[in-house]
Coordinates of C-alpha atoms in Angstrom, one line a residue:
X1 CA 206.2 8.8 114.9
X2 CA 208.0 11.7 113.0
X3 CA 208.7 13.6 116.2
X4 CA 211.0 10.3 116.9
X5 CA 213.0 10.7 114.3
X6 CA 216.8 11.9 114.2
X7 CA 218.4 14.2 111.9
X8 CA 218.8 12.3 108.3
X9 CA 216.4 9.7 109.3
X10 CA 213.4 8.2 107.5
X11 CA 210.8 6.4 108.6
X12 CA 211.3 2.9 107.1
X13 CA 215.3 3.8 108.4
X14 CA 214.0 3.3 111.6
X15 CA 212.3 0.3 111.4
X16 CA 215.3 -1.0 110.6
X17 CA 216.3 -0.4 113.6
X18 CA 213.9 -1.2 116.1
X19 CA 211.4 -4.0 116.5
X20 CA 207.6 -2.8 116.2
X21 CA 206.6 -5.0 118.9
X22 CA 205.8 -8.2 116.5
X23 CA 207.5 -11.1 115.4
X24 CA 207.5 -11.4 111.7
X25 CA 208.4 -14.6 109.4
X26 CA 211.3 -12.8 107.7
X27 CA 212.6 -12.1 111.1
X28 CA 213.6 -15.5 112.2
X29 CA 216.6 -17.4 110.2
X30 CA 216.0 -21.0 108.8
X31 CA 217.2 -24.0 109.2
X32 CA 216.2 -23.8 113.5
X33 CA 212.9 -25.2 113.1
X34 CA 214.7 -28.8 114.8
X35 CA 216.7 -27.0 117.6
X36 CA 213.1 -24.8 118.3
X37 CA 211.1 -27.5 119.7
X38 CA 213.6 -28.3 122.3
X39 CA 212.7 -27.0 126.1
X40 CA 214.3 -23.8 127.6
X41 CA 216.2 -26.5 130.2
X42 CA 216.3 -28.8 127.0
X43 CA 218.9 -26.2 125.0
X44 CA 220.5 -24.6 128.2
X45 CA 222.2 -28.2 128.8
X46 CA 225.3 -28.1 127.5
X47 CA 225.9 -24.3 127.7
X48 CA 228.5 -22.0 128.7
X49 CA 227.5 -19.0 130.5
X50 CA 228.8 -15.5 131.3
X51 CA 227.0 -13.6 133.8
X52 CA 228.1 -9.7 135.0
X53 CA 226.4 -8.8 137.7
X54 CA 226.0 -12.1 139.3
X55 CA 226.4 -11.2 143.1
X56 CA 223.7 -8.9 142.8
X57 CA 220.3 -8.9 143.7
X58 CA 218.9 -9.9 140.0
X59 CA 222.3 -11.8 139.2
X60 CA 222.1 -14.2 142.3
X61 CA 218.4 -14.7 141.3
X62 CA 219.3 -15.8 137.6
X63 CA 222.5 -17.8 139.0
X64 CA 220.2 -20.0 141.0
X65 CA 217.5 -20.2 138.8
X66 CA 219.6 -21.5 136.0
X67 CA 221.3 -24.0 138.2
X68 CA 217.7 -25.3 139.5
X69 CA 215.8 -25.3 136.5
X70 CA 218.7 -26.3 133.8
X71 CA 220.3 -28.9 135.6
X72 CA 222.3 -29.6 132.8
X73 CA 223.9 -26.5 132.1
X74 CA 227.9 -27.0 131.5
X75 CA 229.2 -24.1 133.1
X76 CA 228.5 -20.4 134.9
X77 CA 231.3 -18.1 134.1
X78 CA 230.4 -15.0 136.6
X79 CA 232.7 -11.7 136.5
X80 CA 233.6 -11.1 140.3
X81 CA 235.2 -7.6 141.4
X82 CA 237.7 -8.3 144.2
X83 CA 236.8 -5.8 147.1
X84 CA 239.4 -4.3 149.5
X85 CA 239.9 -7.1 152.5
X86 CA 238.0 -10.0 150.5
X87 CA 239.4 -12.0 147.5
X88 CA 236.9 -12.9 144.6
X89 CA 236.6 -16.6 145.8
X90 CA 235.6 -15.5 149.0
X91 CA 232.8 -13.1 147.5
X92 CA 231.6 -15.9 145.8
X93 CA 231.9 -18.5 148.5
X94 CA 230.0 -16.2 150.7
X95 CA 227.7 -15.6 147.5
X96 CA 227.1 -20.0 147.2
X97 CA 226.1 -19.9 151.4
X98 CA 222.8 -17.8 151.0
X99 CA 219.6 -19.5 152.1
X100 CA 218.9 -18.6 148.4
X101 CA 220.5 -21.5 147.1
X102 CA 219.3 -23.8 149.4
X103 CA 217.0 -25.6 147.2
X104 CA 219.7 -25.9 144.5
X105 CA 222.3 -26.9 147.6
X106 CA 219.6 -30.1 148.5
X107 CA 219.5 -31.3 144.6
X108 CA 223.3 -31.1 144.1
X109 CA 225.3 -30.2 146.7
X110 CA 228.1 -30.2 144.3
X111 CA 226.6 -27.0 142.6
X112 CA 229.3 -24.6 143.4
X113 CA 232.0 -26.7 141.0
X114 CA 229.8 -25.4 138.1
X115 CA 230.3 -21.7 139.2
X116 CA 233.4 -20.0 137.9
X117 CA 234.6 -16.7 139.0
X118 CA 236.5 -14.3 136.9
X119 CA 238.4 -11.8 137.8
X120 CA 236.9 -8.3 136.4
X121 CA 236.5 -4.5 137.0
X122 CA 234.0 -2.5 135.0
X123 CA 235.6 0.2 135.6
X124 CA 239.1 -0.3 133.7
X125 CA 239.7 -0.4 130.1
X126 CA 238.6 -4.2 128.9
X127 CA 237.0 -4.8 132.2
X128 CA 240.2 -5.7 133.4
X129 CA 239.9 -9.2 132.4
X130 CA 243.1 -11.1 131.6
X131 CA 244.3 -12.6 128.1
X132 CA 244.3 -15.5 129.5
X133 CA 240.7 -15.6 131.0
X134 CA 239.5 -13.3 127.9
X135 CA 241.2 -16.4 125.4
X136 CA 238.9 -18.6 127.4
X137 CA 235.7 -17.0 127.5
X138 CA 236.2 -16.3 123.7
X139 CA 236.6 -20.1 123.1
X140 CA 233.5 -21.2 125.2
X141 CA 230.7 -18.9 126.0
X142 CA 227.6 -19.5 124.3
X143 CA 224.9 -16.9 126.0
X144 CA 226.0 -13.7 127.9
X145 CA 223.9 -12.3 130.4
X146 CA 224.5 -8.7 131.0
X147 CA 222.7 -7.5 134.4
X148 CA 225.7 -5.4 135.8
X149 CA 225.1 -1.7 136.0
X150 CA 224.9 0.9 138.9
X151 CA 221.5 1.4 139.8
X152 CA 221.9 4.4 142.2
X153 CA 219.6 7.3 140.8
X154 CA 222.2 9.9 142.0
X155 CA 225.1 8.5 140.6
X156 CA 227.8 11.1 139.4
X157 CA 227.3 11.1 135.4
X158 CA 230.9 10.1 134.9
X159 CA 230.5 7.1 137.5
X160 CA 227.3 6.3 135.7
X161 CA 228.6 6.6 131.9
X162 CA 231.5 4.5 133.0
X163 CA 229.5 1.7 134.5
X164 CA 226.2 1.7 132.6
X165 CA 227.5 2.6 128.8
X166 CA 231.1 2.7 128.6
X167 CA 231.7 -1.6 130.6
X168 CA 228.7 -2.0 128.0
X169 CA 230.6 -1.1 125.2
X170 CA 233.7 -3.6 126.5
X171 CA 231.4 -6.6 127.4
X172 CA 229.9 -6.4 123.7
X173 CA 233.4 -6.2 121.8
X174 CA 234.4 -9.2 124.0
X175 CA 231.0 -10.7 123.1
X176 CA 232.2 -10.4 119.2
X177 CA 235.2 -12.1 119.8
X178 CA 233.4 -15.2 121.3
X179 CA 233.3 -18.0 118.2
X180 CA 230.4 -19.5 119.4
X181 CA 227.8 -16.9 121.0
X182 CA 224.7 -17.5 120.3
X183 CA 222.9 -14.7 122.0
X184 CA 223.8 -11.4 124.1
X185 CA 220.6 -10.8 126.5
X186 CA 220.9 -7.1 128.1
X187 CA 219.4 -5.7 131.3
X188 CA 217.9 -2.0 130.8
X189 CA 215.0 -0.8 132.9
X190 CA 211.3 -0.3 132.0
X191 CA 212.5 3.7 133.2
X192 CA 215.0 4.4 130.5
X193 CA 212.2 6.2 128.5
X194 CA 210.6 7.6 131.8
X195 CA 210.2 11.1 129.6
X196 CA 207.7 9.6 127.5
X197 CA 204.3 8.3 128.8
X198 CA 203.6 5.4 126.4
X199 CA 206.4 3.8 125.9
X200 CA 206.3 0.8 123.0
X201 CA 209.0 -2.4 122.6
X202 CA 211.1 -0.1 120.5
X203 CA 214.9 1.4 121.1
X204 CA 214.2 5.2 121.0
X205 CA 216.6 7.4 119.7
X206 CA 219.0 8.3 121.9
X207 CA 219.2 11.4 123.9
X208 CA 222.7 12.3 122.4
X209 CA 225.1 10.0 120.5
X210 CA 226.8 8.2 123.4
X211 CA 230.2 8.5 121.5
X212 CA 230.7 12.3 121.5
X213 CA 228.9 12.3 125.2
X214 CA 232.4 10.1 126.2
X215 CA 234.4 12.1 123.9
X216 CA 233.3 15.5 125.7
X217 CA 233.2 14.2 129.0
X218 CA 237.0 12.9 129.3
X219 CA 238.7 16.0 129.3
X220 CA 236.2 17.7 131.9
X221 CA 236.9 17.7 135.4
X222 CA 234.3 16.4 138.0
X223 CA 232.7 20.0 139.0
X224 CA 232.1 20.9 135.6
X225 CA 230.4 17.6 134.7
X226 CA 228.6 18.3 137.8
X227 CA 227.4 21.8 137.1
X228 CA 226.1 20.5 132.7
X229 CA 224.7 17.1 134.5
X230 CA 220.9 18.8 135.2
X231 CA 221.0 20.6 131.1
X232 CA 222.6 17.1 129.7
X233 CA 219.9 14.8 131.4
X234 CA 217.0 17.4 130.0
X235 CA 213.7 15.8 131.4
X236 CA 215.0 12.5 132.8
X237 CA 214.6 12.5 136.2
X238 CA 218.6 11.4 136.9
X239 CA 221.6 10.0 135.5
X240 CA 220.4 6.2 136.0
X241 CA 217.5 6.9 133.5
X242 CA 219.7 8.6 131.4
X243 CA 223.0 6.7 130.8
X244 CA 220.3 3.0 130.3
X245 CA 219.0 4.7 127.5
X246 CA 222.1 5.7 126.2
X247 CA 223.4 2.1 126.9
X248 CA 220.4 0.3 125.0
X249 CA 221.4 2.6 121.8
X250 CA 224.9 0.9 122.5
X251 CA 223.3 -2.7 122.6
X252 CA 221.1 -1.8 119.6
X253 CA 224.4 -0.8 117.4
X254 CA 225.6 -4.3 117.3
X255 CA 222.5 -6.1 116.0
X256 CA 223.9 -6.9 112.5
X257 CA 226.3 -8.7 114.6
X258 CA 225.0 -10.4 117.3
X259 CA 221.5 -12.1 118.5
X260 CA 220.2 -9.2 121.1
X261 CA 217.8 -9.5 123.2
X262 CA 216.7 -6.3 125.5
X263 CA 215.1 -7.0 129.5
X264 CA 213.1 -3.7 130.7
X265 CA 211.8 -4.7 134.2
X266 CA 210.3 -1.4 135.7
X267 CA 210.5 -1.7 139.6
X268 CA 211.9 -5.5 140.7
X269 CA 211.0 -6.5 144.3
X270 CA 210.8 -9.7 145.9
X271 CA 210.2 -12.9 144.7
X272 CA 206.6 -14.3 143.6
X273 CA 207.2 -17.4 144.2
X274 CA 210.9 -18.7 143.4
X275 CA 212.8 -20.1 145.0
X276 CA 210.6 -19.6 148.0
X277 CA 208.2 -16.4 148.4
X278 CA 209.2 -13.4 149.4
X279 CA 212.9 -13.6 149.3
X280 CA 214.7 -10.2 149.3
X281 CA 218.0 -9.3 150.3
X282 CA 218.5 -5.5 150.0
X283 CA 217.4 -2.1 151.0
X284 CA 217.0 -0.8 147.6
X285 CA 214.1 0.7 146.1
X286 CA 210.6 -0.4 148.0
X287 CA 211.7 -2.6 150.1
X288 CA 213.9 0.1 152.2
X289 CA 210.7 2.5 152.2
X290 CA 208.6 -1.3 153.5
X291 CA 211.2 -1.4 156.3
X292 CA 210.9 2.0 157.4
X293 CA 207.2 2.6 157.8
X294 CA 207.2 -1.0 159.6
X295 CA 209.3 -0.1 162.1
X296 CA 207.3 3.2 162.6
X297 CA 210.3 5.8 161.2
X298 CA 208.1 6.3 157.8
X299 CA 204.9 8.0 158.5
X300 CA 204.3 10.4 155.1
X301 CA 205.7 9.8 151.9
X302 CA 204.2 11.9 148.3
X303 CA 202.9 9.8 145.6
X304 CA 199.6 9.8 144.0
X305 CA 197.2 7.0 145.5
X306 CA 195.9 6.4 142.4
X307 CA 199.1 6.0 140.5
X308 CA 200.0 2.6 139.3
X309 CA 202.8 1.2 141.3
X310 CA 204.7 -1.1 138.4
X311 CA 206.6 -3.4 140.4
X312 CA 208.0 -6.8 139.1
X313 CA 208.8 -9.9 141.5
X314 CA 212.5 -10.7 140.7
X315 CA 211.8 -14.1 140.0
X316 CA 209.2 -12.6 136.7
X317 CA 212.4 -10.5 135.0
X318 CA 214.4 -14.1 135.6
X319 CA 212.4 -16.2 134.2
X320 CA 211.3 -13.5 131.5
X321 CA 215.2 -13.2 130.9
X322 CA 216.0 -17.3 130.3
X323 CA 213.2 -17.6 128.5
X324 CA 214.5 -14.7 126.0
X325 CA 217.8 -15.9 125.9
X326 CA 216.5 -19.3 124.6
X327 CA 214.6 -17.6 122.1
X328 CA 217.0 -15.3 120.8
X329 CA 219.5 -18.1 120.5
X330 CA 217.2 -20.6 118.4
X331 CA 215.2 -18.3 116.4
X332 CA 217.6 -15.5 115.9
X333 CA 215.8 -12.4 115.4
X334 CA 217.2 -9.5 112.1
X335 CA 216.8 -7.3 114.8
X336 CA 217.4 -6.8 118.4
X337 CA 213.8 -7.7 120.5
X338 CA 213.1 -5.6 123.8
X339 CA 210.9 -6.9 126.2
X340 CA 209.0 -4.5 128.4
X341 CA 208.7 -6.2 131.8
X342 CA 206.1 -4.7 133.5
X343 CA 202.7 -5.3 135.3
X344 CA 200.8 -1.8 135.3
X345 CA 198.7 -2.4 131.7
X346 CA 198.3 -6.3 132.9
X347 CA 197.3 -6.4 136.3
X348 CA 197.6 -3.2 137.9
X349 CA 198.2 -2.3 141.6
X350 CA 198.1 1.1 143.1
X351 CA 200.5 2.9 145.8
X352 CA 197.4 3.6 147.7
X353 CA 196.3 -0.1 147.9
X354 CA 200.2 -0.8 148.2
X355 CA 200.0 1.6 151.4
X356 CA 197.1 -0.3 152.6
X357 CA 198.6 -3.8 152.5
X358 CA 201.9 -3.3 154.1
X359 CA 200.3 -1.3 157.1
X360 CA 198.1 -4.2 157.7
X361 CA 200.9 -6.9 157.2
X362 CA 203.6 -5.1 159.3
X363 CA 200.7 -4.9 162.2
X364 CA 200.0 -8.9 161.8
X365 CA 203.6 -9.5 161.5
X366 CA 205.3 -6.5 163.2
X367 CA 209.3 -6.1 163.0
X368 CA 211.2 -5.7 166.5
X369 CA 212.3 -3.2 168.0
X370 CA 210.3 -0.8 166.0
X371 CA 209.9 2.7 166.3
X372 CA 206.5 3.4 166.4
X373 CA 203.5 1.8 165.7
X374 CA 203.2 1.3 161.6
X375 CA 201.2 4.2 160.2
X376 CA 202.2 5.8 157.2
X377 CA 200.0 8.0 154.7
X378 CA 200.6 8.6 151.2
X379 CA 199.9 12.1 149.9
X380 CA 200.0 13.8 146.6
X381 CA 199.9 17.6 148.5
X382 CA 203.5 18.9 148.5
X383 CA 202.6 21.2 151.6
X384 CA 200.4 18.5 153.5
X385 CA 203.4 16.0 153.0
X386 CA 205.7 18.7 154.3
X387 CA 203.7 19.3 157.3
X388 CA 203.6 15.8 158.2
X389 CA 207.4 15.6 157.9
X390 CA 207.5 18.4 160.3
X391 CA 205.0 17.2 162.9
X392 CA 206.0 13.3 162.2
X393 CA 209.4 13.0 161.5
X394 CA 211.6 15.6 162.3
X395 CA 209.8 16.7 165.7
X396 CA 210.1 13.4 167.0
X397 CA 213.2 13.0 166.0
X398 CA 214.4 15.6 167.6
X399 CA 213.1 14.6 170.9
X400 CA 214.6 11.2 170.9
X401 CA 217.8 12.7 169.7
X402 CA 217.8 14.9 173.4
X403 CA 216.6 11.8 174.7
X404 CA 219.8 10.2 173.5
X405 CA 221.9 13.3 174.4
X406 CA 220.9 13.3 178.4
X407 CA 221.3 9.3 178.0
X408 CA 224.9 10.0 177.2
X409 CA 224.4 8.4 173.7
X410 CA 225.6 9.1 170.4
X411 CA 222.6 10.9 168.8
X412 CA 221.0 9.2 165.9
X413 CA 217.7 9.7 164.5
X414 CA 217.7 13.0 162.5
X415 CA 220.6 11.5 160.4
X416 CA 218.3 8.6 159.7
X417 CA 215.3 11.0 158.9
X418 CA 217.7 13.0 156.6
X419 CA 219.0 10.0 154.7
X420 CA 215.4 8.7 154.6
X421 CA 214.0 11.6 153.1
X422 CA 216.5 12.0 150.2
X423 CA 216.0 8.2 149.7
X424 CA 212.6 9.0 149.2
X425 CA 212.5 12.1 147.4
X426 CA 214.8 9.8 144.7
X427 CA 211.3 7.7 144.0
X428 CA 209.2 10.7 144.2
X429 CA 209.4 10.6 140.6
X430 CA 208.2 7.3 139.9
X431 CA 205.9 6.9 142.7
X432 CA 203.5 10.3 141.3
X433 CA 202.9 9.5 137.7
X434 CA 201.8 6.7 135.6
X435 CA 203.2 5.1 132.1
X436 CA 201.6 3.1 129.6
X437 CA 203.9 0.1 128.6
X438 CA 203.5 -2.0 125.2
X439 CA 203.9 -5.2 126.4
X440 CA 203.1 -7.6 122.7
X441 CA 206.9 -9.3 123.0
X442 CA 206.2 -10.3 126.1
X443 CA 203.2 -11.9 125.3
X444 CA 204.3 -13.0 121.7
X445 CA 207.4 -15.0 124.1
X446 CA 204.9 -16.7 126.1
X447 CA 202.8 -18.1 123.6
X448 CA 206.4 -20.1 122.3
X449 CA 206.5 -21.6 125.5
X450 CA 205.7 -25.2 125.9
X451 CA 202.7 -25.6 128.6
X452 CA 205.4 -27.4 130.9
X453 CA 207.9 -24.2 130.2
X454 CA 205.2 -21.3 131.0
X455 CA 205.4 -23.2 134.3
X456 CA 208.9 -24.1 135.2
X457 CA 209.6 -20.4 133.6
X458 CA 206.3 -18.4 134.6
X459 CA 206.4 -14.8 134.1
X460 CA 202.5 -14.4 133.8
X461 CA 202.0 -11.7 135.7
X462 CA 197.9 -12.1 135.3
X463 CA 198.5 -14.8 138.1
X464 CA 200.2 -12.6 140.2
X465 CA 198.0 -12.0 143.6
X466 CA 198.8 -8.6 144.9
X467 CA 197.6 -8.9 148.8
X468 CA 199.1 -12.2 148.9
X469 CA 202.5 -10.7 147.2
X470 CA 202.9 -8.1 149.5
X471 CA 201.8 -9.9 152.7
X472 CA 204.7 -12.3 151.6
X473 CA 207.3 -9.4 150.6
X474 CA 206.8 -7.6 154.1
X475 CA 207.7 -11.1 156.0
X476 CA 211.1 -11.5 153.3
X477 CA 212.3 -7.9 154.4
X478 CA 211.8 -9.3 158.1
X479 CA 213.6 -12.8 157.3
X480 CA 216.0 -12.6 154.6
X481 CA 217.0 -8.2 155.2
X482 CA 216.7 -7.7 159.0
X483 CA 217.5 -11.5 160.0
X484 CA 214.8 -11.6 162.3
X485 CA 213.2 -14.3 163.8
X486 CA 209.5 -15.5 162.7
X487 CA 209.3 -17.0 166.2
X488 CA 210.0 -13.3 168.2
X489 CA 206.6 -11.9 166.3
X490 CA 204.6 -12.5 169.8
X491 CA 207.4 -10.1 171.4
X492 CA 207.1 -7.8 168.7
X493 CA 203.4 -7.4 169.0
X494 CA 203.8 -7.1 172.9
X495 CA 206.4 -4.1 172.2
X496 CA 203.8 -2.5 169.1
X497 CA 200.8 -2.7 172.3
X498 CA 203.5 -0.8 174.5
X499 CA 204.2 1.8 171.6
X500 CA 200.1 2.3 172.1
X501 CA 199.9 3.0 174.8
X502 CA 202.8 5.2 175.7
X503 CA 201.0 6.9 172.6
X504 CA 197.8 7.4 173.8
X505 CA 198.6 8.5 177.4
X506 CA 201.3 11.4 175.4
X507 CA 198.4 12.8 173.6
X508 CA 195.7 12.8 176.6
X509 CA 198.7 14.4 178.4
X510 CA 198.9 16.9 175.7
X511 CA 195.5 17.3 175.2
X512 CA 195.0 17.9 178.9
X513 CA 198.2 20.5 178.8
X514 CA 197.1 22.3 175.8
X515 CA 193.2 22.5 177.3
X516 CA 194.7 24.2 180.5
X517 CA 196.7 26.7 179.2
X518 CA 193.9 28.0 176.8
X519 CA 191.8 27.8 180.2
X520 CA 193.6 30.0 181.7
X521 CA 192.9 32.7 179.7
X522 CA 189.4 32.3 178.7
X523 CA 186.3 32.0 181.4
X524 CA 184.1 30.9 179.0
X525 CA 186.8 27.9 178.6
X526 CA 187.0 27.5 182.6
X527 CA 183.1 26.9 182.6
X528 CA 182.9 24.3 179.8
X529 CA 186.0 22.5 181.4
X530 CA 184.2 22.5 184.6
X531 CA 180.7 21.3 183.4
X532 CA 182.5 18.1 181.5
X533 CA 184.9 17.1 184.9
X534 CA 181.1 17.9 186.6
X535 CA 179.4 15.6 184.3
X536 CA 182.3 13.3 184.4
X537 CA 181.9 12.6 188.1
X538 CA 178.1 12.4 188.1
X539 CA 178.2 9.8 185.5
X540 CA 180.6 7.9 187.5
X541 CA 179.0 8.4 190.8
X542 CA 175.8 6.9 189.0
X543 CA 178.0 4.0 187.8
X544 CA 178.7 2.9 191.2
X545 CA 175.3 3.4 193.0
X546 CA 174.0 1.2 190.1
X547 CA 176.4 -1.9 190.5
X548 CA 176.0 -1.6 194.2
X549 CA 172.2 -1.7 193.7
X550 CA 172.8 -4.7 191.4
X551 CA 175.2 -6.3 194.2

């Protein structure tokens, strides 16, 4: 534990500082023992909400969960970033029409009125929020949900720090402006500690203090930033990593302040089970890599077989996250609690078997149009995998690219092999290593729960059934990412039995074209030819004398 330590620190310094992955008596306040047996829905009612990050991925997820499940909730206050060509009420209108709220849309079609967008940038000083909206969130909110950040893992530093530590920052001096706040719940990532291997429920020190890191980087220009990024970073793998870690530090300063609670999902894929199974709505991390190999563009990717592949349904971290914010509002923990949401040292599921199971689902439920028939390998051999990409990837492409060409169309598939190969040399990282994760919070959470709120909020991932998960997680990609139709799968597997065969008869064609040429230069090759097309036609000159005999 010593090696942990900063500069002037000591060890019971520390503790003061970090949670040891228990709850102790001293650590929750009196006079909440009343307010504690009330149900997660039971003290949401009522509530005022502010949610960054709400029209992504996780955010829509906890947006609909906290309108299904805490019906009584007073109000959502979501900050909305106005894009060029579409105002923030029409990104959240568009947000509201998703099949993902359908559910919420048949109990109270009225659902959007409790939805209320504010105008923000996370990018400009006070997250561009107005004194007029600021005075109203500061006179209202009782829980903030933090989930906005920039999750790209090649993210300029700058970009990053701005997004991921510096909008952290802002969000928590609004939050101690707020007069009746009762808990600040922040989104890291199982990953911001990815340079250790076990990694406990504790906020490490940070890699440098995040203040001088802004200080130093203002007056630098973008090439210079650049060129430092790889030294600054050390043995993270990229700047996401980094800047969460330096952002948790940030959360962790204002615990004498504010009730904090900390999120650490490791890698969050589609939904378990709410609102339906399998729902999914982006490209981003597996499911993009699912995609390609099912349409037949994927056919080698590194990772280590045997490597524990921590992902976390969406729906887990959600219900994980509502059930922490209720927590860390009625109990009030001294000291800021981090949950490490993972499933590897629960109920671990390997990229090998992962390999397995999406082959097999993408061939019972194929996607159209594809490719190739589904048939990717994982490998932990840098040269093998290169060879593969060679003989798999770029050759082919290249052939359908001429094909294009002569065709008179725009050639596409080596810029979709390029793009898909830096996409996956991103997760490389993740994908060939394991990590041990402390996971006693988590547990320590559940057992608080009511039986009927480890249901309604269920993030036992012991339950979680990994075949049936990613059976369900390859149809969402189909449904909910590439909008195709359940009812076309008869087409698709027509099309994937068209794809075989055209396979097939290549490589008896090149088989056959390869034989010849090395039979023209070798008699000893001639002669073995010749004897099998010899014994070839004797056997079938027997066939037929037999079945007329039978005749």
């Amino acid at each position: 534990m010593s090696t942990e330590l900063s500069e002037g620190q000591d060890l019971d310094g520390l503790r003061e500082h970090a949670t040891d992955g228990t709850t102790r008596p001293s650590d929750i306040c009196s006079g909440t023992a009343g307010s504690s047996m009330a149900s997660i829905a039971e003290y949401y009612a009522g509530k005022s909400v502010l949610i960054t990050g709400a029209t992504g991925f996780m955010g829509k997820v906890l947006v609909e969960k906290l309108l299904r499940s805490c019906p009584e909730v007073k109000a959502l206050y979501i900050l909305v970033r106005p894009k060029a060509g579409q105002s923030m009420q029409q990104r959240v209108s568009d947000m509201m029409k998703c099949k993902l709220f359908d559910r919420v849309r048949e109990d109270n079609p009225d659902f959007h009125q409790k939805i209320i967008p504010i105008s923000s940038e996370l990018m400009q000083p006070g997250l561009a929020i107005s004194p007029e909206d600021v005075e109203k969130l500061t006179g209202c909110i009782n829980i903030v949900f933090h989930c906005a950040a920039t999750i790209r893992f090649d993210e300029p530093l700058k970009h990053a720090l701005q997004l991921n530590v510096i909008a952290t920052q802002q969000l928590l001096s609004l939050a101690q402006q707020m007069h009746h706040l009762e808990a600040f719940i922040h989104i890291s990532t199982a990953y911001a500690n990815c340079n250790r291997k076990h990694i406990d429920e504790v906020i490490y020190p940070p890699p440098v203090e995040p203040k001088k890191l802004i200080e130093s980087l203002e007056w630098m220009d973008d090439g210079i930033v650049r060129d430092i990024t790889p030294r600054l970073i050390g043995d993270r793998p990229n700047t996401y990593t980094y800047t969460k870690a330096l952002a948790e530090y940030v959360v962790q300063q204002e615990q004498d302040k504010l009730n904090i609670g900390i999120i650490r999902p490791s890698i969050v894929g589609a939904s378990w089970q709410e609102p339906f199974s399998g729902w999914i709505d982006n490209f981003n991390g597996p499911s993009g890599v699912f995609i390609a190999a099912g349409k037949g563009i994927l056919r080698t990717m590194r990772a280590n077989n045997d490597a524990v592949a921590d992902l976390i349904p969406v729906d887990v971290v959600i219900n994980l996250t509502l059930a922490a914010g209720w927590y860390t509002a009625v109990h009030r923990p001294k000291t800021a609690l981090v949950y490490n949401c993972t499933t590897g040292g629960i109920n671990p599921f390997h990229w090998g078997e992962i390999e397995h199971h999406v082959m097999s689902s993408f061939k019972r439920n194929p996607l159209e149009q594809a490719f190739r028939r589904p048939n990717a390998n994982i490998t932990s051999n840098y040269l093998i995998n290169q060879y593969w990409i060679l003989v798999s990837h770029k050759f082919p492409a290249l052939i359908y690219d001429l094909f294009l060409r002569l065709s008179g169309q725009k050639p596409q598939m080596m810029r979709i092999f390029n793009r898909l190969h830096k996409a996956i040399g991103l997760l490389e990282y993740f994908s060939s290593q394991d990590w041990e994760w402390n996971s006693e919070n988590m547990s320590m959470l559940m057992s608080q729960l009511t039986p009927e709120d480890r249901k309604t909020f269920n993030f036992d991932v012991r339950q979680l059934n990994w075949p049936e998960y990613i059976e369900n997680y390859c149809i969402g990609t189909k449904k909910y990412v590439l909008n195709e139709d359940m009812s076309d799968i008869p087409a698709a597997r027509q099309h994937l039995r068209k794809l075989r065969n055209i396979r097939y008869t290549f490589n008896t064609l090149l088989v056959i074209f390869i034989w010849r040429v090395f039979i023209a230069r070798s008699q000893m090759a001639r002669n073995i030819w010749y004897f099998v097309v010899s014994l070839c036609f004797k056997f079938l000159s027997y066939f037929r004398a037999s079945s007329t005999l039978t005749n």
